């Protein structure tokens, strides 16, 4: 059997640049284990998002998935918002501490302003989040 795998050639470099800019920690929860971190695109590849640091966020696996699935959104003013139905849900500590308590917090930004997330990219992405909610 033969399997074909599609690889984004820029992905490794993008990941390295984003994790370096964000000091290898999740921008939502501060987790610092590189093996549990991803370089998340604000505007995805399939929407022609550029592989640049200002189009990326260093996020742990759970927050990356929540961001991609429109459970968490980030405003152009760097405020983290959690979808209303998730805020109203009752479950265990992971939901409460891992997602709900992020609502209204400020995104942890890189030290250098040149690496800050592009506000126009965040606005584009936040619109998708608002429509999903």
Short mmCIF file of C-alpha atoms in Angstrom, two decimals:
data_model
loop_
_atom_site.label_atom_id
_atom_site.label_comp_id
_atom_site.label_asym_id
_atom_site.label_seq_id
_atom_site.Cartn_x
_atom_site.Cartn_y
_atom_site.Cartn_z
CA UNK A 1 0.00 0.00 0.00
CA UNK A 2 1.15 3.51 -0.79
CA UNK A 3 0.00 6.62 1.00
CA UNK A 4 0.25 10.13 -0.37
CA UNK A 5 0.79 12.91 2.15
CA UNK A 6 0.34 16.58 1.37
CA UNK A 7 2.87 18.70 3.23
CA UNK A 8 2.92 22.47 3.52
CA UNK A 9 6.56 23.24 2.79
CA UNK A 10 6.60 26.42 4.84
CA UNK A 11 5.02 24.86 7.95
CA UNK A 12 8.22 23.90 9.80
CA UNK A 13 9.75 27.37 9.34
CA UNK A 14 6.45 29.05 10.24
CA UNK A 15 6.24 27.00 13.44
CA UNK A 16 9.81 27.81 14.44
CA UNK A 17 9.37 31.55 13.83
CA UNK A 18 6.05 31.74 15.68
CA UNK A 19 7.22 29.71 18.68
CA UNK A 20 10.39 31.79 18.90
CA UNK A 21 8.45 35.07 18.76
CA UNK A 22 6.09 33.85 21.48
CA UNK A 23 8.89 32.37 23.62
CA UNK A 24 7.50 28.85 23.24
CA UNK A 25 4.41 29.34 25.38
CA UNK A 26 0.68 29.27 24.70
CA UNK A 27 -0.65 32.79 24.33
CA UNK A 28 -3.85 31.85 26.12
CA UNK A 29 -2.68 29.76 29.09
CA UNK A 30 1.14 30.16 29.27
CA UNK A 31 1.85 26.42 28.84
CA UNK A 32 5.56 26.14 27.99
CA UNK A 33 5.98 22.56 26.75
CA UNK A 34 7.02 22.90 23.10
CA UNK A 35 5.84 19.37 22.30
CA UNK A 36 2.32 20.46 23.27
CA UNK A 37 2.40 23.70 21.26
CA UNK A 38 1.35 24.52 17.71
CA UNK A 39 1.79 27.53 15.48
CA UNK A 40 -1.81 28.40 14.70
CA UNK A 41 -2.69 30.44 11.62
CA UNK A 42 -5.04 33.38 12.14
CA UNK A 43 -5.98 33.29 8.47
CA UNK A 44 -5.58 29.63 7.47
CA UNK A 45 -3.48 28.39 4.58
CA UNK A 46 -6.58 27.32 2.68
CA UNK A 47 -7.80 30.94 2.86
CA UNK A 48 -4.46 32.24 1.52
CA UNK A 49 -3.12 33.26 4.93
CA UNK A 50 0.57 34.17 4.74
CA UNK A 51 3.14 32.06 6.64
CA UNK A 52 4.30 35.11 8.63
CA UNK A 53 4.62 35.58 12.38
CA UNK A 54 1.95 38.31 12.39
CA UNK A 55 -0.48 35.68 11.03
CA UNK A 56 0.36 33.21 13.77
CA UNK A 57 -0.29 32.46 17.41
CA UNK A 58 1.57 29.99 19.60
CA UNK A 59 -1.21 27.88 21.13
CA UNK A 60 -1.33 24.63 23.05
CA UNK A 61 -3.14 21.77 21.34
CA UNK A 62 -6.49 22.31 23.08
CA UNK A 63 -6.53 26.07 22.51
CA UNK A 64 -5.43 25.66 18.89
CA UNK A 65 -8.35 23.33 18.24
CA UNK A 66 -10.77 25.61 20.13
CA UNK A 67 -9.51 28.59 18.06
CA UNK A 68 -9.85 26.67 14.79
CA UNK A 69 -13.36 25.43 15.70
CA UNK A 70 -14.59 28.95 16.58
CA UNK A 71 -15.00 28.12 20.28
CA UNK A 72 -12.51 30.86 21.16
CA UNK A 73 -12.05 34.11 19.26
CA UNK A 74 -9.60 37.00 19.58
CA UNK A 75 -10.72 40.55 18.85
CA UNK A 76 -8.55 42.99 16.87
CA UNK A 77 -7.88 44.61 20.27
CA UNK A 78 -6.38 41.33 21.53
CA UNK A 79 -9.24 40.34 23.82
CA UNK A 80 -10.02 36.64 24.12
CA UNK A 81 -13.69 35.70 23.88
CA UNK A 82 -15.36 32.35 24.40
CA UNK A 83 -18.51 31.39 22.50
CA UNK A 84 -21.69 32.01 24.53
CA UNK A 85 -22.92 28.40 24.51
CA UNK A 86 -19.57 27.26 25.92
CA UNK A 87 -19.75 29.92 28.65
CA UNK A 88 -23.20 28.67 29.68
CA UNK A 89 -22.21 25.00 29.70
CA UNK A 90 -21.51 23.20 32.96
CA UNK A 91 -18.86 20.52 33.04
CA UNK A 92 -15.62 19.73 34.82
CA UNK A 93 -12.50 21.73 35.61
CA UNK A 94 -11.02 21.58 32.10
CA UNK A 95 -13.99 23.43 30.66
CA UNK A 96 -14.04 25.95 33.50
CA UNK A 97 -10.29 26.61 33.78
CA UNK A 98 -9.21 25.73 30.26
CA UNK A 99 -11.84 27.65 28.32
CA UNK A 100 -14.45 29.63 30.26
CA UNK A 101 -11.98 31.55 32.43
CA UNK A 102 -10.23 32.85 29.32
CA UNK A 103 -13.28 34.95 28.43
CA UNK A 104 -12.46 38.65 28.61
CA UNK A 105 -8.73 38.14 29.20
CA UNK A 106 -6.13 39.85 27.09
CA UNK A 107 -4.03 37.83 24.66
CA UNK A 108 -0.45 37.45 25.90
CA UNK A 109 1.54 39.36 23.29
CA UNK A 110 5.15 38.91 22.17
CA UNK A 111 7.74 41.27 23.65
CA UNK A 112 8.46 42.80 20.26
CA UNK A 113 5.64 44.77 18.63
CA UNK A 114 6.89 43.69 15.20
CA UNK A 115 5.56 40.21 16.01
CA UNK A 116 2.14 41.31 17.28
CA UNK A 117 -0.78 39.63 15.51
CA UNK A 118 -2.00 41.66 12.57
CA UNK A 119 -5.23 43.42 13.62
CA UNK A 120 -6.74 43.08 10.15
CA UNK A 121 -6.14 39.33 10.21
CA UNK A 122 -7.69 39.12 13.69
CA UNK A 123 -10.68 41.15 12.50
CA UNK A 124 -11.19 38.73 9.57
CA UNK A 125 -10.97 35.74 11.92
CA UNK A 126 -13.14 37.32 14.63
CA UNK A 127 -15.94 37.83 12.10
CA UNK A 128 -15.97 34.07 11.50
CA UNK A 129 -16.08 33.51 15.27
CA UNK A 130 -19.02 35.93 15.67
CA UNK A 131 -20.96 34.24 12.87
CA UNK A 132 -20.34 30.81 14.41
CA UNK A 133 -21.72 31.93 17.78
#
